[in-house]
Amino acid sequence: MDIVSTHQKQKMHPHKFVMWIAIGSIIMMFAGLTSAFIVKSNQTNWNPIDLPHEFWFSTAVILISSVTMQLAVRAFKQRAMTTYRRLLAFTLVLGLVFVTLQWFGFQNLWSQQITFSGGGAGQFLYIIFGLHALHVLGGVVALLVMFCKAFFGKTKLYSAVPVEVASIYWHFVDILWIYLLIFFLIIGG
Amino acid sequence: MSEAMNIHPGTTAAVAVHHDGHGHHQSFISKYIFSQDHKTISKQFLITGIIWAMIGGLFSVLFRLQLGFPDQSFPILETFFGHWAKGGHIQPEFYYALITMHGTILVFFVLTAGMSGTFANFLIPLQVGARDMASPFLNMLSYWFFFLASIIMLTSLFISTGPAAGGWTIYPPLSALGEASAGSIHGMDYWIISMAMFIVSSLLGGINYITTILNMRTRGMSMTRMPLTMWALLFTAILGVLSFPVLLSGVLLLFFDRNLGTSFYLSDIVVNGQILPNEGGSAILFQHLFWFLGHPEVYIIILPAMGIVSEILSVNSRKPIFGYMAMVGSLFAITILAFLVWAHHMFVTGLNPFLGSVFVLLTLLIAVPSAIKVFNWLTTIWRGNIRFTPATLFSIGFVSLFISGGLTGIFVGNSTIDIHIHDTMFIVAHFHIVMGVAAFFGMFSGLYHWFPKMFGRYMNNTLGYIHFWVTIVGAYLIFWPMHYQGLAGMPRRYLDKSGWASFNQFTELDKMITIVTIIVFAVQLMFVFNFFYSIFKGRKVNKLNPWGATTLEWTTPIRPGHGNWEGEIPEVHRWAYDYGKDGRDFIPQTEKIGENESKH
């Protein structure tokens, strides 16, 4: 009986671990930005904003995409590759829809004269939501790569690690969005 | 179940990470340029760091010329720098660019990337017993992002308006408005973009270092069997991964303020009678975001040096490290405290005095783990069989500098004293000794010690001794007098202080400092010569374990290939510090515990 081996076997796959630490790092960046927001919101010349309705649609879209992503992981593990590809593609499209809706939300705000000039919550919103959208786009690129591998790859994929790593990230950007939304509703409004 | 149990811990790594293996043919480009071998990446970081250190060091010589000889003309400067040094005098904009770039280069490019990039990459897989990093590809990307950051920063030195010149802390509004400084016209954008690349590089590196240490240790290598270098590099990486993103968010907002008209940091500013449209911004906000990284940053610089010094002092005293768990605990305490003291850089910003007192308390608490470490280093070498190699000397020098600079830390950490000496030469003296020169000593120490493992040759010892003695004496001659200048109220960053009668007493002292700076810089060039000469012509290493060390890196071949060990990764049976035990000089970590062996 080699106790050490048992111990080692229970360890998380290094690539998943890498993803968790990267998530910690991304959280710190958004923590920095939202802290700056809190500091500024207590000062003079602060203009709060109402979130336009586009952001509610995008919230629904990203929540659904998390479900489809999870189903894709399950399909992969059950080796239902056709379903896996479909769900992956669907998640990818939902990611793009989310980013597009965010863009419409920005346009809506901009048309209300909430621009970069002048102080207030607006300028933070563009940067924080914009950075979040960039992170979603990063996830979309990752899904695209996996989609191409699933379609055109010459070797059969058996390891579930890449798809699990992608799903961890995808759920993370989803949860991050929910946090940002609640944050802006409570403190930005 | 039993089958699963037999999985060798290295297997996950070996499967997850495909290795080029030994004897596998590689082209020049994949072996030396876009290499995924952690040892090659480490050397890439090291050599890039050395180039940056020479540039940053040269800058300090240039501005010391101005500080030591403000009235004297040096026509050669005009030959090289044109209108930046008109009439042989360093012009104000040039001076500010020099000090800004000196700080940026040394703090980030040399002592962060050069230090962690070199030693974390080189030592982590070798000392925990892994074939490579968790993700060699991300590791390679980490270097190339650093390279990109380097190119952008280097380019900024050559643009017509000059590089960033608002100090390495780039406080707005000085850094935000082109009207405030020539370096803020374009140079600052280069700085921000370069630093964004740099931060990506350090994050990619950091997540790899953490994962490799926590997840890919060889069989038997429990956390408490790891050498202290591993603990130090682990905590360094944790600090970096959690604090650099905050700087990224801070400079991102600065970039928007500079280029897109936002008002995060700018408010109610009048330039030449014109009121700027910005409103509602807070310059202090930037300082908070900056120092939330800025303070952990000094530990990102010093912790690897602490780990290296702990290891080298133990190996070269032929004694176990004193108080291993206390060393780990104090590293942990420093890591936690590092995040809770940032506002001690901001006592004069109008910070609430009550809040200030909390930061004073937390700052002074750092003295406790620091003192524990110092006592443990001293007790490690106490009555040891010390081999005074250049590596040992630099380690002892580190401890000396850390004490000298650490004690003044207790002064500057007190808001009552800091308000008096804030932004004076006292601060310059304090941080140069405690994190600048001390960290360099850790780095030198590590280089002399692990050079045989890196290149299969030794560095020249005589040059090493000259290097050490000139540098330690020089460092004290340069920085010790600055304490007195600072206490007398002499401000840092000023171009010319000859207008103040009260500082005339320091004129000759400033000349002495400048002359010593030139000598010390020349000796560093000698070190660089020794380094490159020894890579090709140094005495060859002919035994696996030249220093008689217990750790795993010395069980690899003299020139290990990609994958490090030719056969199985060795199993570890004991901690890393079995020196002078049971009448034996040292017992390698790979040796099983004997039946009658005493406990350490």
mmCIF file of N, CA, C and O in Angstrom, chain A residues 1-2 4-9 11-15 17-18 21-22 24-26 28-29 32-33 35-36 39-40 43-45 116-119 123-124 127 131, chain B residues 4-5 7 9 16 134 138 203 207 210-211 214-220 241-242 245-246 248-249 252-253 256 260-264 279-282 285 289 292:
data_model
loop_
_atom_site.group_PDB
_atom_site.id
_atom_site.type_symbol
_atom_site.label_atom_id
_atom_site.label_comp_id
_atom_site.label_asym_id
_atom_site.label_seq_id
_atom_site.Cartn_x
_atom_site.Cartn_y
_atom_site.Cartn_z
ATOM 1 N N MET A 1 0.838 -1.210 0.000
ATOM 2 C CA MET A 1 0.000 0.000 0.000
ATOM 3 C C MET A 1 0.864 1.248 0.000
ATOM 4 O O MET A 1 1.626 1.462 0.930
ATOM 5 N N ASP A 2 0.754 1.980 -1.038
ATOM 6 C CA ASP A 2 1.546 3.212 -1.068
ATOM 7 C C ASP A 2 0.635 4.414 -0.841
ATOM 8 O O ASP A 2 -0.143 4.798 -1.694
ATOM 9 N N VAL A 4 1.231 7.506 -0.476
ATOM 10 C CA VAL A 4 1.512 8.723 -1.238
ATOM 11 C C VAL A 4 0.809 8.705 -2.586
ATOM 12 O O VAL A 4 0.237 9.697 -3.012
ATOM 13 N N SER A 5 0.818 7.522 -3.215
ATOM 14 C CA SER A 5 0.182 7.435 -4.531
ATOM 15 C C SER A 5 -1.301 7.745 -4.437
ATOM 16 O O SER A 5 -1.845 8.438 -5.285
ATOM 17 N N THR A 6 -1.931 7.216 -3.391
ATOM 18 C CA THR A 6 -3.361 7.469 -3.237
ATOM 19 C C THR A 6 -3.596 8.965 -3.092
ATOM 20 O O THR A 6 -4.478 9.533 -3.709
ATOM 21 N N HIS A 7 -2.743 9.546 -2.290
ATOM 22 C CA HIS A 7 -2.850 10.979 -2.062
ATOM 23 C C HIS A 7 -2.703 11.735 -3.374
ATOM 24 O O HIS A 7 -3.493 12.613 -3.710
ATOM 25 N N GLN A 8 -1.701 11.343 -4.148
ATOM 26 C CA GLN A 8 -1.435 12.054 -5.391
ATOM 27 C C GLN A 8 -2.573 11.877 -6.384
ATOM 28 O O GLN A 8 -2.911 12.774 -7.123
ATOM 29 N N LYS A 9 -3.172 10.662 -6.348
ATOM 30 C CA LYS A 9 -4.218 10.377 -7.320
ATOM 31 C C LYS A 9 -5.424 11.302 -7.122
ATOM 32 O O LYS A 9 -6.103 11.672 -8.066
ATOM 33 N N LYS A 11 -5.416 14.265 -6.424
ATOM 34 C CA LYS A 11 -5.163 15.663 -6.785
ATOM 35 C C LYS A 11 -5.932 16.062 -8.033
ATOM 36 O O LYS A 11 -6.216 15.252 -8.906
ATOM 37 N N MET A 12 -6.190 17.329 -8.107
ATOM 38 C CA MET A 12 -6.882 17.869 -9.273
ATOM 39 C C MET A 12 -5.930 17.858 -10.466
ATOM 40 O O MET A 12 -4.717 17.967 -10.304
ATOM 41 N N HIS A 13 -6.474 17.733 -11.660
ATOM 42 C CA HIS A 13 -5.610 17.809 -12.839
ATOM 43 C C HIS A 13 -4.942 19.185 -12.898
ATOM 44 O O HIS A 13 -5.606 20.209 -12.680
ATOM 45 N N PRO A 14 -3.633 19.221 -13.203
ATOM 46 C CA PRO A 14 -2.915 20.502 -13.185
ATOM 47 C C PRO A 14 -3.574 21.586 -14.037
ATOM 48 O O PRO A 14 -3.599 22.750 -13.648
ATOM 49 N N HIS A 15 -4.138 21.200 -15.176
ATOM 50 C CA HIS A 15 -4.732 22.233 -16.044
ATOM 51 C C HIS A 15 -5.985 22.850 -15.415
ATOM 52 O O HIS A 15 -6.271 24.029 -15.588
ATOM 53 N N PHE A 17 -6.367 23.088 -12.219
ATOM 54 C CA PHE A 17 -5.828 23.917 -11.143
ATOM 55 C C PHE A 17 -5.376 25.267 -11.683
ATOM 56 O O PHE A 17 -5.654 26.323 -11.094
ATOM 57 N N VAL A 18 -4.718 25.227 -12.831
ATOM 58 C CA VAL A 18 -4.278 26.466 -13.494
ATOM 59 C C VAL A 18 -5.476 27.379 -13.705
ATOM 60 O O VAL A 18 -5.430 28.583 -13.448
ATOM 61 N N ILE A 21 -6.690 29.095 -10.507
ATOM 62 C CA ILE A 21 -5.845 30.210 -10.060
ATOM 63 C C ILE A 21 -6.036 31.416 -10.985
ATOM 64 O O ILE A 21 -6.099 32.560 -10.535
ATOM 65 N N ALA A 22 -6.158 31.132 -12.287
ATOM 66 C CA ALA A 22 -6.395 32.228 -13.230
ATOM 67 C C ALA A 22 -7.691 32.947 -12.865
ATOM 68 O O ALA A 22 -7.776 34.180 -12.922
ATOM 69 N N GLY A 24 -8.972 33.205 -9.879
ATOM 70 C CA GLY A 24 -8.666 34.035 -8.712
ATOM 71 C C GLY A 24 -8.058 35.359 -9.132
ATOM 72 O O GLY A 24 -8.392 36.425 -8.599
ATOM 73 N N SER A 25 -7.185 35.273 -10.107
ATOM 74 C CA SER A 25 -6.508 36.462 -10.597
ATOM 75 C C SER A 25 -7.496 37.428 -11.267
ATOM 76 O O SER A 25 -7.468 38.639 -11.023
ATOM 77 N N ILE A 26 -8.389 36.867 -12.081
ATOM 78 C CA ILE A 26 -9.379 37.709 -12.771
ATOM 79 C C ILE A 26 -10.308 38.362 -11.739
ATOM 80 O O ILE A 26 -10.658 39.543 -11.846
ATOM 81 N N MET A 28 -9.534 39.268 -8.812
ATOM 82 C CA MET A 28 -8.839 40.403 -8.193
ATOM 83 C C MET A 28 -8.919 41.648 -9.068
ATOM 84 O O MET A 28 -9.011 42.764 -8.579
ATOM 85 N N MET A 29 -8.853 41.458 -10.385
ATOM 86 C CA MET A 29 -8.934 42.624 -11.269
ATOM 87 C C MET A 29 -10.306 43.290 -11.127
ATOM 88 O O MET A 29 -10.406 44.506 -10.978
ATOM 89 N N GLY A 32 -10.643 45.006 -7.874
ATOM 90 C CA GLY A 32 -9.989 46.318 -7.918
ATOM 91 C C GLY A 32 -10.917 47.361 -8.519
ATOM 92 O O GLY A 32 -11.095 48.459 -7.977
ATOM 93 N N LEU A 33 -11.548 46.994 -9.630
ATOM 94 C CA LEU A 33 -12.419 47.956 -10.323
ATOM 95 C C LEU A 33 -13.665 48.268 -9.509
ATOM 96 O O LEU A 33 -14.073 49.437 -9.398
ATOM 97 N N SER A 35 -14.005 47.991 -6.304
ATOM 98 C CA SER A 35 -13.622 48.771 -5.120
ATOM 99 C C SER A 35 -13.460 50.239 -5.485
ATOM 100 O O SER A 35 -13.893 51.128 -4.743
ATOM 101 N N ALA A 36 -12.806 50.477 -6.622
ATOM 102 C CA ALA A 36 -12.647 51.857 -7.084
ATOM 103 C C ALA A 36 -14.019 52.506 -7.243
ATOM 104 O O ALA A 36 -14.237 53.663 -6.877
ATOM 105 N N VAL A 39 -15.397 53.459 -3.843
ATOM 106 C CA VAL A 39 -14.727 54.657 -3.333
ATOM 107 C C VAL A 39 -15.274 55.903 -4.021
ATOM 108 O O VAL A 39 -15.628 56.901 -3.383
ATOM 109 N N LYS A 40 -15.388 55.824 -5.344
ATOM 110 C CA LYS A 40 -15.826 56.995 -6.098
ATOM 111 C C LYS A 40 -17.295 57.325 -5.824
ATOM 112 O O LYS A 40 -17.691 58.489 -5.822
ATOM 113 N N GLN A 43 -18.168 59.920 -3.335
ATOM 114 C CA GLN A 43 -17.670 61.282 -3.491
ATOM 115 C C GLN A 43 -18.669 62.159 -4.240
ATOM 116 O O GLN A 43 -19.675 61.681 -4.753
ATOM 117 N N THR A 44 -18.348 63.427 -4.282
ATOM 118 C CA THR A 44 -19.261 64.357 -4.961
ATOM 119 C C THR A 44 -19.213 64.145 -6.470
ATOM 120 O O THR A 44 -18.349 63.431 -6.978
ATOM 121 N N ASN A 45 -20.092 64.790 -7.188
ATOM 122 C CA ASN A 45 -20.170 64.685 -8.649
ATOM 123 C C ASN A 45 -20.428 63.262 -9.115
ATOM 124 O O ASN A 45 -19.904 62.805 -10.104
ATOM 125 N N PHE A 116 -18.235 59.029 -21.817
ATOM 126 C CA PHE A 116 -17.000 58.995 -21.032
ATOM 127 C C PHE A 116 -16.765 60.300 -20.277
ATOM 128 O O PHE A 116 -16.106 60.326 -19.251
ATOM 129 N N SER A 117 -17.260 61.397 -20.846
ATOM 130 C CA SER A 117 -16.984 62.669 -20.186
ATOM 131 C C SER A 117 -17.904 62.843 -18.975
ATOM 132 O O SER A 117 -18.987 62.273 -18.917
ATOM 133 N N GLY A 118 -17.434 63.637 -18.020
ATOM 134 C CA GLY A 118 -18.198 63.792 -16.787
ATOM 135 C C GLY A 118 -17.973 62.584 -15.890
ATOM 136 O O GLY A 118 -17.576 61.518 -16.354
ATOM 137 N N GLY A 119 -18.183 62.749 -14.608
ATOM 138 C CA GLY A 119 -17.942 61.637 -13.692
ATOM 139 C C GLY A 119 -19.111 60.685 -13.676
ATOM 140 O O GLY A 119 -19.941 60.688 -14.579
ATOM 141 N N GLN A 123 -19.057 55.791 -16.709
ATOM 142 C CA GLN A 123 -17.734 55.468 -17.251
ATOM 143 C C GLN A 123 -17.196 54.164 -16.662
ATOM 144 O O GLN A 123 -16.517 53.405 -17.345
ATOM 145 N N PHE A 124 -17.548 53.905 -15.392
ATOM 146 C CA PHE A 124 -17.137 52.620 -14.804
ATOM 147 C C PHE A 124 -17.848 51.474 -15.503
ATOM 148 O O PHE A 124 -17.253 50.433 -15.779
ATOM 149 N N ILE A 127 -16.348 50.333 -18.741
ATOM 150 C CA ILE A 127 -15.082 49.606 -18.586
ATOM 151 C C ILE A 127 -15.291 48.238 -17.943
ATOM 152 O O ILE A 127 -14.790 47.226 -18.424
ATOM 153 N N LEU A 131 -14.877 44.949 -20.060
ATOM 154 C CA LEU A 131 -13.861 43.948 -19.735
ATOM 155 C C LEU A 131 -14.478 42.568 -19.558
ATOM 156 O O LEU A 131 -13.928 41.566 -19.992
ATOM 157 N N ALA B 4 -5.070 1.858 -9.662
ATOM 158 C CA ALA B 4 -5.078 3.319 -9.573
ATOM 159 C C ALA B 4 -4.021 3.816 -8.598
ATOM 160 O O ALA B 4 -3.393 4.829 -8.795
ATOM 161 N N MET B 5 -3.846 3.016 -7.537
ATOM 162 C CA MET B 5 -2.894 3.433 -6.517
ATOM 163 C C MET B 5 -1.471 3.455 -7.024
ATOM 164 O O MET B 5 -0.624 4.187 -6.539
ATOM 165 N N ILE B 7 -0.390 4.445 -9.772
ATOM 166 C CA ILE B 7 -0.058 5.526 -10.708
ATOM 167 C C ILE B 7 1.042 6.380 -10.109
ATOM 168 O O ILE B 7 0.937 6.841 -8.982
ATOM 169 N N PRO B 9 3.060 9.563 -9.412
ATOM 170 C CA PRO B 9 2.629 10.965 -9.423
ATOM 171 C C PRO B 9 3.159 11.734 -10.627
ATOM 172 O O PRO B 9 2.536 12.668 -11.089
ATOM 173 N N ALA B 16 0.062 14.749 -19.308
ATOM 174 C CA ALA B 16 -0.509 16.055 -19.606
ATOM 175 C C ALA B 16 0.452 16.888 -20.427
ATOM 176 O O ALA B 16 0.068 17.688 -21.251
ATOM 177 N N ALA B 134 3.406 22.880 -15.053
ATOM 178 C CA ALA B 134 2.074 22.350 -15.322
ATOM 179 C C ALA B 134 1.684 22.594 -16.773
ATOM 180 O O ALA B 134 1.118 21.748 -17.438
ATOM 181 N N LEU B 138 2.035 27.702 -21.649
ATOM 182 C CA LEU B 138 1.767 28.991 -20.998
ATOM 183 C C LEU B 138 3.062 29.592 -20.465
ATOM 184 O O LEU B 138 3.256 30.805 -20.456
ATOM 185 N N LEU B 203 1.361 36.886 -14.695
ATOM 186 C CA LEU B 203 0.235 36.026 -14.311
ATOM 187 C C LEU B 203 0.381 34.629 -14.904
ATOM 188 O O LEU B 203 0.178 33.623 -14.222
ATOM 189 N N ILE B 207 0.632 31.514 -12.276
ATOM 190 C CA ILE B 207 -0.325 30.407 -12.130
ATOM 191 C C ILE B 207 0.373 29.068 -12.387
ATOM 192 O O ILE B 207 0.072 28.065 -11.764
ATOM 193 N N ILE B 210 2.484 28.208 -9.123
ATOM 194 C CA ILE B 210 1.645 27.718 -8.025
ATOM 195 C C ILE B 210 1.179 26.292 -8.303
ATOM 196 O O ILE B 210 1.297 25.393 -7.475
ATOM 197 N N THR B 211 0.660 26.091 -9.522
ATOM 198 C CA THR B 211 0.126 24.766 -9.855
ATOM 199 C C THR B 211 1.217 23.708 -9.784
ATOM 200 O O THR B 211 0.992 22.605 -9.268
ATOM 201 N N LEU B 214 2.026 22.987 -6.085
ATOM 202 C CA LEU B 214 0.963 22.338 -5.312
ATOM 203 C C LEU B 214 0.537 21.003 -5.900
ATOM 204 O O LEU B 214 0.042 20.140 -5.197
ATOM 205 N N ASN B 215 0.742 20.839 -7.186
ATOM 206 C CA ASN B 215 0.071 19.739 -7.854
ATOM 207 C C ASN B 215 0.985 18.711 -8.496
ATOM 208 O O ASN B 215 0.538 17.650 -8.884
ATOM 209 N N MET B 216 2.242 19.033 -8.653
ATOM 210 C CA MET B 216 3.073 18.137 -9.456
ATOM 211 C C MET B 216 4.335 17.678 -8.739
ATOM 212 O O MET B 216 5.325 17.359 -9.375
ATOM 213 N N ARG B 217 4.281 17.658 -7.425
ATOM 214 C CA ARG B 217 5.461 17.210 -6.689
ATOM 215 C C ARG B 217 5.639 15.701 -6.857
ATOM 216 O O ARG B 217 4.663 14.967 -7.018
ATOM 217 N N THR B 218 6.875 15.280 -6.775
ATOM 218 C CA THR B 218 7.139 13.856 -6.961
ATOM 219 C C THR B 218 6.656 13.061 -5.747
ATOM 220 O O THR B 218 6.281 13.637 -4.723
ATOM 221 N N ARG B 219 6.695 11.757 -5.884
ATOM 222 C CA ARG B 219 6.252 10.873 -4.813
ATOM 223 C C ARG B 219 7.081 11.128 -3.551
ATOM 224 O O ARG B 219 8.309 11.176 -3.598
ATOM 225 N N GLY B 220 6.403 11.314 -2.446
ATOM 226 C CA GLY B 220 7.111 11.509 -1.184
ATOM 227 C C GLY B 220 7.422 12.956 -0.870
ATOM 228 O O GLY B 220 7.799 13.280 0.252
ATOM 229 N N VAL B 241 -0.068 36.859 -8.371
ATOM 230 C CA VAL B 241 -1.330 36.525 -9.032
ATOM 231 C C VAL B 241 -2.494 37.327 -8.442
ATOM 232 O O VAL B 241 -3.446 37.665 -9.134
ATOM 233 N N LEU B 242 -2.399 37.662 -7.166
ATOM 234 C CA LEU B 242 -3.504 38.393 -6.544
ATOM 235 C C LEU B 242 -3.338 39.911 -6.579
ATOM 236 O O LEU B 242 -4.308 40.643 -6.401
ATOM 237 N N PRO B 245 -3.206 41.978 -10.945
ATOM 238 C CA PRO B 245 -4.447 42.356 -11.637
ATOM 239 C C PRO B 245 -5.009 43.691 -11.155
ATOM 240 O O PRO B 245 -5.660 44.400 -11.915
ATOM 241 N N VAL B 246 -4.760 44.015 -9.894
ATOM 242 C CA VAL B 246 -5.283 45.284 -9.382
ATOM 243 C C VAL B 246 -4.529 46.454 -10.009
ATOM 244 O O VAL B 246 -5.118 47.477 -10.361
ATOM 245 N N LEU B 248 -3.302 46.288 -12.934
ATOM 246 C CA LEU B 248 -3.827 46.314 -14.302
ATOM 247 C C LEU B 248 -5.101 47.140 -14.363
ATOM 248 O O LEU B 248 -5.265 47.978 -15.254
ATOM 249 N N SER B 249 -5.994 46.923 -13.389
ATOM 250 C CA SER B 249 -7.234 47.704 -13.409
ATOM 251 C C SER B 249 -6.912 49.183 -13.203
ATOM 252 O O SER B 249 -7.517 50.048 -13.830
ATOM 253 N N LEU B 252 -5.440 50.622 -16.375
ATOM 254 C CA LEU B 252 -6.464 50.640 -17.424
ATOM 255 C C LEU B 252 -7.301 51.923 -17.316
ATOM 256 O O LEU B 252 -7.567 52.609 -18.313
ATOM 257 N N LEU B 253 -7.682 52.251 -16.077
ATOM 258 C CA LEU B 253 -8.460 53.479 -15.874
ATOM 259 C C LEU B 253 -7.613 54.697 -16.261
ATOM 260 O O LEU B 253 -8.112 55.665 -16.838
ATOM 261 N N PHE B 256 -7.688 55.148 -19.945
ATOM 262 C CA PHE B 256 -8.934 55.785 -20.385
ATOM 263 C C PHE B 256 -8.900 57.282 -20.094
ATOM 264 O O PHE B 256 -9.337 58.093 -20.915
ATOM 265 N N LEU B 260 -9.338 58.756 -23.575
ATOM 266 C CA LEU B 260 -10.756 58.744 -23.946
ATOM 267 C C LEU B 260 -11.596 59.724 -23.135
ATOM 268 O O LEU B 260 -12.818 59.664 -23.151
ATOM 269 N N GLY B 261 -10.931 60.599 -22.409
ATOM 270 C CA GLY B 261 -11.663 61.686 -21.768
ATOM 271 C C GLY B 261 -12.432 61.329 -20.523
ATOM 272 O O GLY B 261 -13.279 62.096 -20.075
ATOM 273 N N THR B 262 -12.191 60.156 -19.939
ATOM 274 C CA THR B 262 -12.871 59.827 -18.682
ATOM 275 C C THR B 262 -12.240 60.618 -17.533
ATOM 276 O O THR B 262 -11.199 61.248 -17.702
ATOM 277 N N SER B 263 -12.884 60.580 -16.366
ATOM 278 C CA SER B 263 -12.391 61.356 -15.225
ATOM 279 C C SER B 263 -12.269 60.489 -13.986
ATOM 280 O O SER B 263 -12.824 60.790 -12.949
ATOM 281 N N PHE B 264 -11.545 59.382 -14.112
ATOM 282 C CA PHE B 264 -11.387 58.550 -12.916
ATOM 283 C C PHE B 264 -10.460 59.222 -11.905
ATOM 284 O O PHE B 264 -10.704 59.198 -10.718
ATOM 285 N N GLU B 279 -14.172 66.159 -14.360
ATOM 286 C CA GLU B 279 -14.743 66.441 -13.040
ATOM 287 C C GLU B 279 -14.999 65.143 -12.289
ATOM 288 O O GLU B 279 -15.222 64.105 -12.893
ATOM 289 N N GLY B 280 -14.908 65.248 -10.979
ATOM 290 C CA GLY B 280 -15.273 64.094 -10.140
ATOM 291 C C GLY B 280 -14.194 63.052 -9.960
ATOM 292 O O GLY B 280 -14.423 62.025 -9.339
ATOM 293 N N GLY B 281 -13.001 63.291 -10.515
ATOM 294 C CA GLY B 281 -11.960 62.272 -10.389
ATOM 295 C C GLY B 281 -11.217 62.378 -9.071
ATOM 296 O O GLY B 281 -11.300 63.376 -8.375
ATOM 297 N N SER B 282 -10.490 61.319 -8.739
ATOM 298 C CA SER B 282 -9.735 61.322 -7.498
ATOM 299 C C SER B 282 -8.344 60.751 -7.749
ATOM 300 O O SER B 282 -8.199 59.568 -8.066
ATOM 301 N N LEU B 285 -7.357 57.875 -5.513
ATOM 302 C CA LEU B 285 -7.848 56.550 -5.886
ATOM 303 C C LEU B 285 -6.755 55.769 -6.602
ATOM 304 O O LEU B 285 -6.553 54.582 -6.362
ATOM 305 N N LEU B 289 -5.002 52.049 -5.709
ATOM 306 C CA LEU B 289 -4.903 50.916 -6.625
ATOM 307 C C LEU B 289 -3.447 50.572 -6.889
ATOM 308 O O LEU B 289 -3.063 49.409 -6.964
ATOM 309 N N PHE B 292 -1.831 48.945 -3.802
ATOM 310 C CA PHE B 292 -2.335 47.609 -3.492
ATOM 311 C C PHE B 292 -1.477 46.565 -4.203
ATOM 312 O O PHE B 292 -1.301 45.451 -3.713
#
